Coordinates of C-alpha atoms in Angstrom, one line a residue:
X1 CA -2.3 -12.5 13.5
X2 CA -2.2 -9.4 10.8
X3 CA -2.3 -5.7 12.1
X4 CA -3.4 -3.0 9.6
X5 CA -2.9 0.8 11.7
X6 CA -3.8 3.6 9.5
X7 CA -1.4 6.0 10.9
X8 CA -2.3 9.1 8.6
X9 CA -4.7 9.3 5.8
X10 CA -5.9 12.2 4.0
X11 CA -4.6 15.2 1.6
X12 CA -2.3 16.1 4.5
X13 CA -0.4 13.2 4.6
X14 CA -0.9 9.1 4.2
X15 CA 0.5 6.6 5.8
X16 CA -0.2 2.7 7.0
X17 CA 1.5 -0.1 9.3
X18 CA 1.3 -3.7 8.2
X19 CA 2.4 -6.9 9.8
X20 CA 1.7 -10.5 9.2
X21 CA 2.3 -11.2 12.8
X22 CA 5.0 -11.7 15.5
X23 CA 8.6 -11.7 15.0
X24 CA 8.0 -11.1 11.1
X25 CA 8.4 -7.1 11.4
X26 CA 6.4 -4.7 9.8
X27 CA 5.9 -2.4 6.5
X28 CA 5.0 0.8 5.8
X29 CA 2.4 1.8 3.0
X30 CA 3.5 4.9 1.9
X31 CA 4.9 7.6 4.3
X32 CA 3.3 11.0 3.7
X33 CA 3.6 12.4 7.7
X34 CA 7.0 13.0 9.0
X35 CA 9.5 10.7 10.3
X36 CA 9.2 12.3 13.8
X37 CA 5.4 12.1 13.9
X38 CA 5.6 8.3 12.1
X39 CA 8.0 6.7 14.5
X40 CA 6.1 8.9 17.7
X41 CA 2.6 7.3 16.5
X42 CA 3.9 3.6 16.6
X43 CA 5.7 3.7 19.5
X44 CA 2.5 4.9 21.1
X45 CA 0.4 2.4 19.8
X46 CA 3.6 0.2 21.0
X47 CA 5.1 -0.5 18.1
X48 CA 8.7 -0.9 17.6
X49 CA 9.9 1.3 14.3
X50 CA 13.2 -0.3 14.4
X51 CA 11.1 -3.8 13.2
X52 CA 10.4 -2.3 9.7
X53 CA 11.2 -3.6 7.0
X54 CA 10.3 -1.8 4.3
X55 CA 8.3 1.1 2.8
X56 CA 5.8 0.6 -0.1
X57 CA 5.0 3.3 -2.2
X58 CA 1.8 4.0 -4.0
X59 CA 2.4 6.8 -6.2
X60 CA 5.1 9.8 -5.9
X61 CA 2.3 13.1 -4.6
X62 CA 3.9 14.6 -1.6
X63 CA 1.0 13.3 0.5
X64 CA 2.7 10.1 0.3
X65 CA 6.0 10.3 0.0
X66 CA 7.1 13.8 2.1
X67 CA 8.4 11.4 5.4
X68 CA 10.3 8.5 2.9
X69 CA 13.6 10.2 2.6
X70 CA 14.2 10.5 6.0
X71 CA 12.9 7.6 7.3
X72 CA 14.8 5.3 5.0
X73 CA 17.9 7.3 5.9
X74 CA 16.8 6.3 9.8
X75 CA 16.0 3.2 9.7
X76 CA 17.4 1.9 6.8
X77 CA 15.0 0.9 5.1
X78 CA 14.6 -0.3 1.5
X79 CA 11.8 1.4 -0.9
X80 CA 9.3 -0.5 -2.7
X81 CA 7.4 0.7 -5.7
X82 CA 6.5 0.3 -9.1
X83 CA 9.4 1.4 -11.5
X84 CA 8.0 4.8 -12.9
X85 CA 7.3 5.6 -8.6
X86 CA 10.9 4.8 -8.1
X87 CA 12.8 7.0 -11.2
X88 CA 10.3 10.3 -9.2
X89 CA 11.5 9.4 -5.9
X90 CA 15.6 8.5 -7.1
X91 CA 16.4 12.5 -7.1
X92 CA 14.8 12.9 -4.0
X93 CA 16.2 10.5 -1.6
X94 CA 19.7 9.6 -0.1
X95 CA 22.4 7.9 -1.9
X96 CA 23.1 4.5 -1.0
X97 CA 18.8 4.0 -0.2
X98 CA 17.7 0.6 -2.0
X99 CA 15.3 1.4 -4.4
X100 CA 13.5 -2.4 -5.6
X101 CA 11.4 -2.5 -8.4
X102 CA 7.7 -4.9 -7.2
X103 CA 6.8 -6.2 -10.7
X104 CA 5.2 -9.4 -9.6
X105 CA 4.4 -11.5 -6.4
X106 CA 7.8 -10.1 -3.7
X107 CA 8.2 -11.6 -0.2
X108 CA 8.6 -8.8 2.4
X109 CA 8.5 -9.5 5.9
X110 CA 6.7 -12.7 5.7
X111 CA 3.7 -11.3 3.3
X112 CA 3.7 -11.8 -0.2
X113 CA 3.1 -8.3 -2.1
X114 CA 1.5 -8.2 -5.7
X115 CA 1.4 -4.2 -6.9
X116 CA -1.6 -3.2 -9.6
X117 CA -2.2 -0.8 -11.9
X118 CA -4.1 2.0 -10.4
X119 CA -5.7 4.8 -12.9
X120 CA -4.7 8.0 -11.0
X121 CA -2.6 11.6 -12.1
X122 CA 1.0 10.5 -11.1
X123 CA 3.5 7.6 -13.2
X124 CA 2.7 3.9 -12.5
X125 CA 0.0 4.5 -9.7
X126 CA 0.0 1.0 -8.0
X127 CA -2.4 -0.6 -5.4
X128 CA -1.3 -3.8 -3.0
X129 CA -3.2 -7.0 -2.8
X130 CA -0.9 -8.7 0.1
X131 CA -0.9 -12.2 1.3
X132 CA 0.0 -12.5 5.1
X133 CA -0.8 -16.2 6.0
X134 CA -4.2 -17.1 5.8
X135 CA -4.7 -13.6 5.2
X136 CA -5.6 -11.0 2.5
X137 CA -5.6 -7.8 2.6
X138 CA -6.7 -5.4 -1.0
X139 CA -5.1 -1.9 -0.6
X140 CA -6.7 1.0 -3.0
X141 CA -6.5 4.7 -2.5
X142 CA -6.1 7.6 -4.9
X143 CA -8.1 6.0 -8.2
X144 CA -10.9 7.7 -9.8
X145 CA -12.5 4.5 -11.3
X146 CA -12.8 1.1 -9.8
X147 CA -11.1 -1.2 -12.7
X148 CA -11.5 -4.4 -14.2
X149 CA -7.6 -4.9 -12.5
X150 CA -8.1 -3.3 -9.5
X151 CA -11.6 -5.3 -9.3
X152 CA -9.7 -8.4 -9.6
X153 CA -6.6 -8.0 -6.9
X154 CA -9.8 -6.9 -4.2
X155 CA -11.8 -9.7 -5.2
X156 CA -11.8 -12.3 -2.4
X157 CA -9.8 -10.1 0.1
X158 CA -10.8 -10.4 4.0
X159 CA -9.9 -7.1 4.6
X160 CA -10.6 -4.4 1.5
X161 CA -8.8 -0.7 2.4
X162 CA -10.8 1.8 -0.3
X163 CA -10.3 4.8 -1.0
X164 CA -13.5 7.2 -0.7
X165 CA -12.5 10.8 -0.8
X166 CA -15.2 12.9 -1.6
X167 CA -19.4 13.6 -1.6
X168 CA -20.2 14.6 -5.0
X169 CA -23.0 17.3 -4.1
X170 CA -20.6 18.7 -1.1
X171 CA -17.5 18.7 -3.9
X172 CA -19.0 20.5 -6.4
X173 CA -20.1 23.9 -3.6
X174 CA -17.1 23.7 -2.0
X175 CA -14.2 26.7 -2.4
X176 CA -12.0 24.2 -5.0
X177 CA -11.2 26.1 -8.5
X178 CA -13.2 24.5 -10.9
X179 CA -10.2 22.5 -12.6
X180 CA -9.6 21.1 -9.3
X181 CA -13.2 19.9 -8.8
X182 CA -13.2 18.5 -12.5
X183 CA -9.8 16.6 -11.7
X184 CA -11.1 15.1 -8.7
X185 CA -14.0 13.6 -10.3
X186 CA -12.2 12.4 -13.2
X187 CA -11.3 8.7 -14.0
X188 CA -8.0 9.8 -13.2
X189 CA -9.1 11.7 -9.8
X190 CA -10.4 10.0 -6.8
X191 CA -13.1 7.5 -6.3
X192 CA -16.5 9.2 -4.8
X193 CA -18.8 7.9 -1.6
X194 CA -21.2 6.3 -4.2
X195 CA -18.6 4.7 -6.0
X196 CA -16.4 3.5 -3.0
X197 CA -20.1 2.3 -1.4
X198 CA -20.8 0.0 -4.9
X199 CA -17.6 -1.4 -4.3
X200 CA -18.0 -2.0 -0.7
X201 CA -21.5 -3.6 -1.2
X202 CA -20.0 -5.8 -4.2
X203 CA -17.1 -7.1 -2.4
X204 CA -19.4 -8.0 0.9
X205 CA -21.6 -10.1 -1.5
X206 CA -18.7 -12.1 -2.4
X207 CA -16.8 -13.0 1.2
X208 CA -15.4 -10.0 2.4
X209 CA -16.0 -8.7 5.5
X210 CA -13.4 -6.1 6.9
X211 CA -13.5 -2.7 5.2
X212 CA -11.6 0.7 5.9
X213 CA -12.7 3.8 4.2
X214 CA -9.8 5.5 3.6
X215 CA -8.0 9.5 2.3
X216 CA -11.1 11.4 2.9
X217 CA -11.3 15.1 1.7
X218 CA -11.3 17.9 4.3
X219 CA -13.0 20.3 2.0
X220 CA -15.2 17.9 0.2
X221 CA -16.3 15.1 2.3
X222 CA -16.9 13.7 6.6
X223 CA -16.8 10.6 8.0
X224 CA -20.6 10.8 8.6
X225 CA -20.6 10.6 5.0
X226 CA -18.4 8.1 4.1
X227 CA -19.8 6.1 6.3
X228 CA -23.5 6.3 5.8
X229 CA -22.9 5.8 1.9
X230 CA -21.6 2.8 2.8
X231 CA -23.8 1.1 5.7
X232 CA -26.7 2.4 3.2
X233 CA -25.7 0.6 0.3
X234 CA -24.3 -2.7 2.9
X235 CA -28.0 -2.4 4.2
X236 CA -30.0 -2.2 1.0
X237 CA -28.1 -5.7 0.1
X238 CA -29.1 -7.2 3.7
X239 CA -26.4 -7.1 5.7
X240 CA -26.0 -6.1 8.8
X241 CA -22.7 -4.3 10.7
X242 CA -21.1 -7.0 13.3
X243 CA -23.0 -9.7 12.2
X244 CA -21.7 -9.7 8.1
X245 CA -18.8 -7.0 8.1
X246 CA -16.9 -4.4 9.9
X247 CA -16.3 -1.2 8.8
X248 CA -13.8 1.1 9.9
X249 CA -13.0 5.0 8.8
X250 CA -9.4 6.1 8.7
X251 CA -8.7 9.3 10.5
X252 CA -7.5 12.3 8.2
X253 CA -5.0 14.2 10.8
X254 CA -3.9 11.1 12.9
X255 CA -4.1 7.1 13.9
X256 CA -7.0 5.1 13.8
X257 CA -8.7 1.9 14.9
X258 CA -5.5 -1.0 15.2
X259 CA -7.3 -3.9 13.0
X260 CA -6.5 -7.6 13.7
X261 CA -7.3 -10.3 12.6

């Protein structure tokens, strides 16, 4: 049975368990909290940190990456991430940490991992599309457009983790700096309600039926929201919560709903 446990995700620090099932262990997507608060939150959902294996990194913003040092050092753990992610992080970590390269298809702790490009403001932005059993899982934050690549690797996923940070009309009268609000929006920003909704709706058309909305905005966005974009768009296509999909919002400021399946 896989477990997904959103641990952390928002602007103040993402972070995301994985494990294809018993006895295999357990990854880490990124790990933007502290190593204190990381290894505190899965031992209270009883989770053993000593059983990771690994820590995959999306992209090198402090918001995913401020707990890696010390929890590699800790635990030692091996980092996995694309190779520009891993020439950022090889300053900032200890010497001796394995830094591996994912080019193609890896097996980590039973799952096979595939990075993708993602179009986002940091070197080699990567998603996940993992293969744990009968199970996939499509892993997408931080992007500000839905691509024909990152289309692909969530097409035919059973569980879809999106990113959908912000509500345009709340964005653009919130206390952001102009730039900020103009980078946000951009192709190279984050991906809206409306957008992350489209996506949704288009993936539950074609077979998938687990979803969590993930790395909302404080400033710029709730998860009343996110959430009624979503069920809004789901609904206009016929479907109907429980019966064709489950959908599940990640917490900004701590752990969310334990997914299996």
């Amino acid at each position: 049975m896989v477990t997904f446990f959103p641990l952390s995700s928002g602007s103040s620090g993402n972070s995301y368990y994985l494990s294809a099932g018993e006895g295999q262990g357990g990854l880490l997507i990124d790990a933007g909290i502290s190593a204190r608060r990381t290894r505190c939150t899965l031992c209270d959902a009883g989770i053993d940190p000593e059983g990771l294996r690994g820590i995959l990194v999306t992209h090198d913003h402090t918001d995913h990456i401020s707990g890696v040092r010390v929890l590699a050092k800790q635990l030692r753990l091996p980092i996995y991430a694309t190779a520009g992610t891993l020439e950022s992080l090889a300053g900032t970590v200890e010497a001796g940490t394995q830094l591996i390269p994912l080019e193609e298809e890896q097996e980590i702790a039973g799952m096979g991992i595939s990075p993708f490009a993602t179009q986002h403001d940091a070197p080699d932005s990567c998603g996940f599309r993992i293969e744990a059993g009968s199970r996939t899982i499509g892993f997408a934050t931080d992007l500000g457009a839905v691509t024909a690549t990152v289309w692909a690797h969530l097409l035919g996923c059973h569980l879809a983790v999106l990113e959908s940070n912000y509500e345009d009309s709340v964005l653009m009268n919130c206390t952001y700096p102009y730039y900020l609000k103009q980078r946000i929006r951009s192709e190279y920003g984050h991906l809206s309600n409306a957008e992350a909704a489209k996506t949704v709706e288009a993936l539950a058309q074609r077979g998938t039926a687990h979803f969590v909305l993930a790395h909302l905005s404080r400033e710029s966005n709730t998860p009343a929201l996110a959430r009624s974009n979503t069920e809004a768009a789901l609904s206009a296509a016929g479907m109907q919560p429980e019966r064709d999909y489950r959908l599940w919002i990640a917490p900004r400021d701590g752990p969310g709903t334990m997914i299996r399946f």
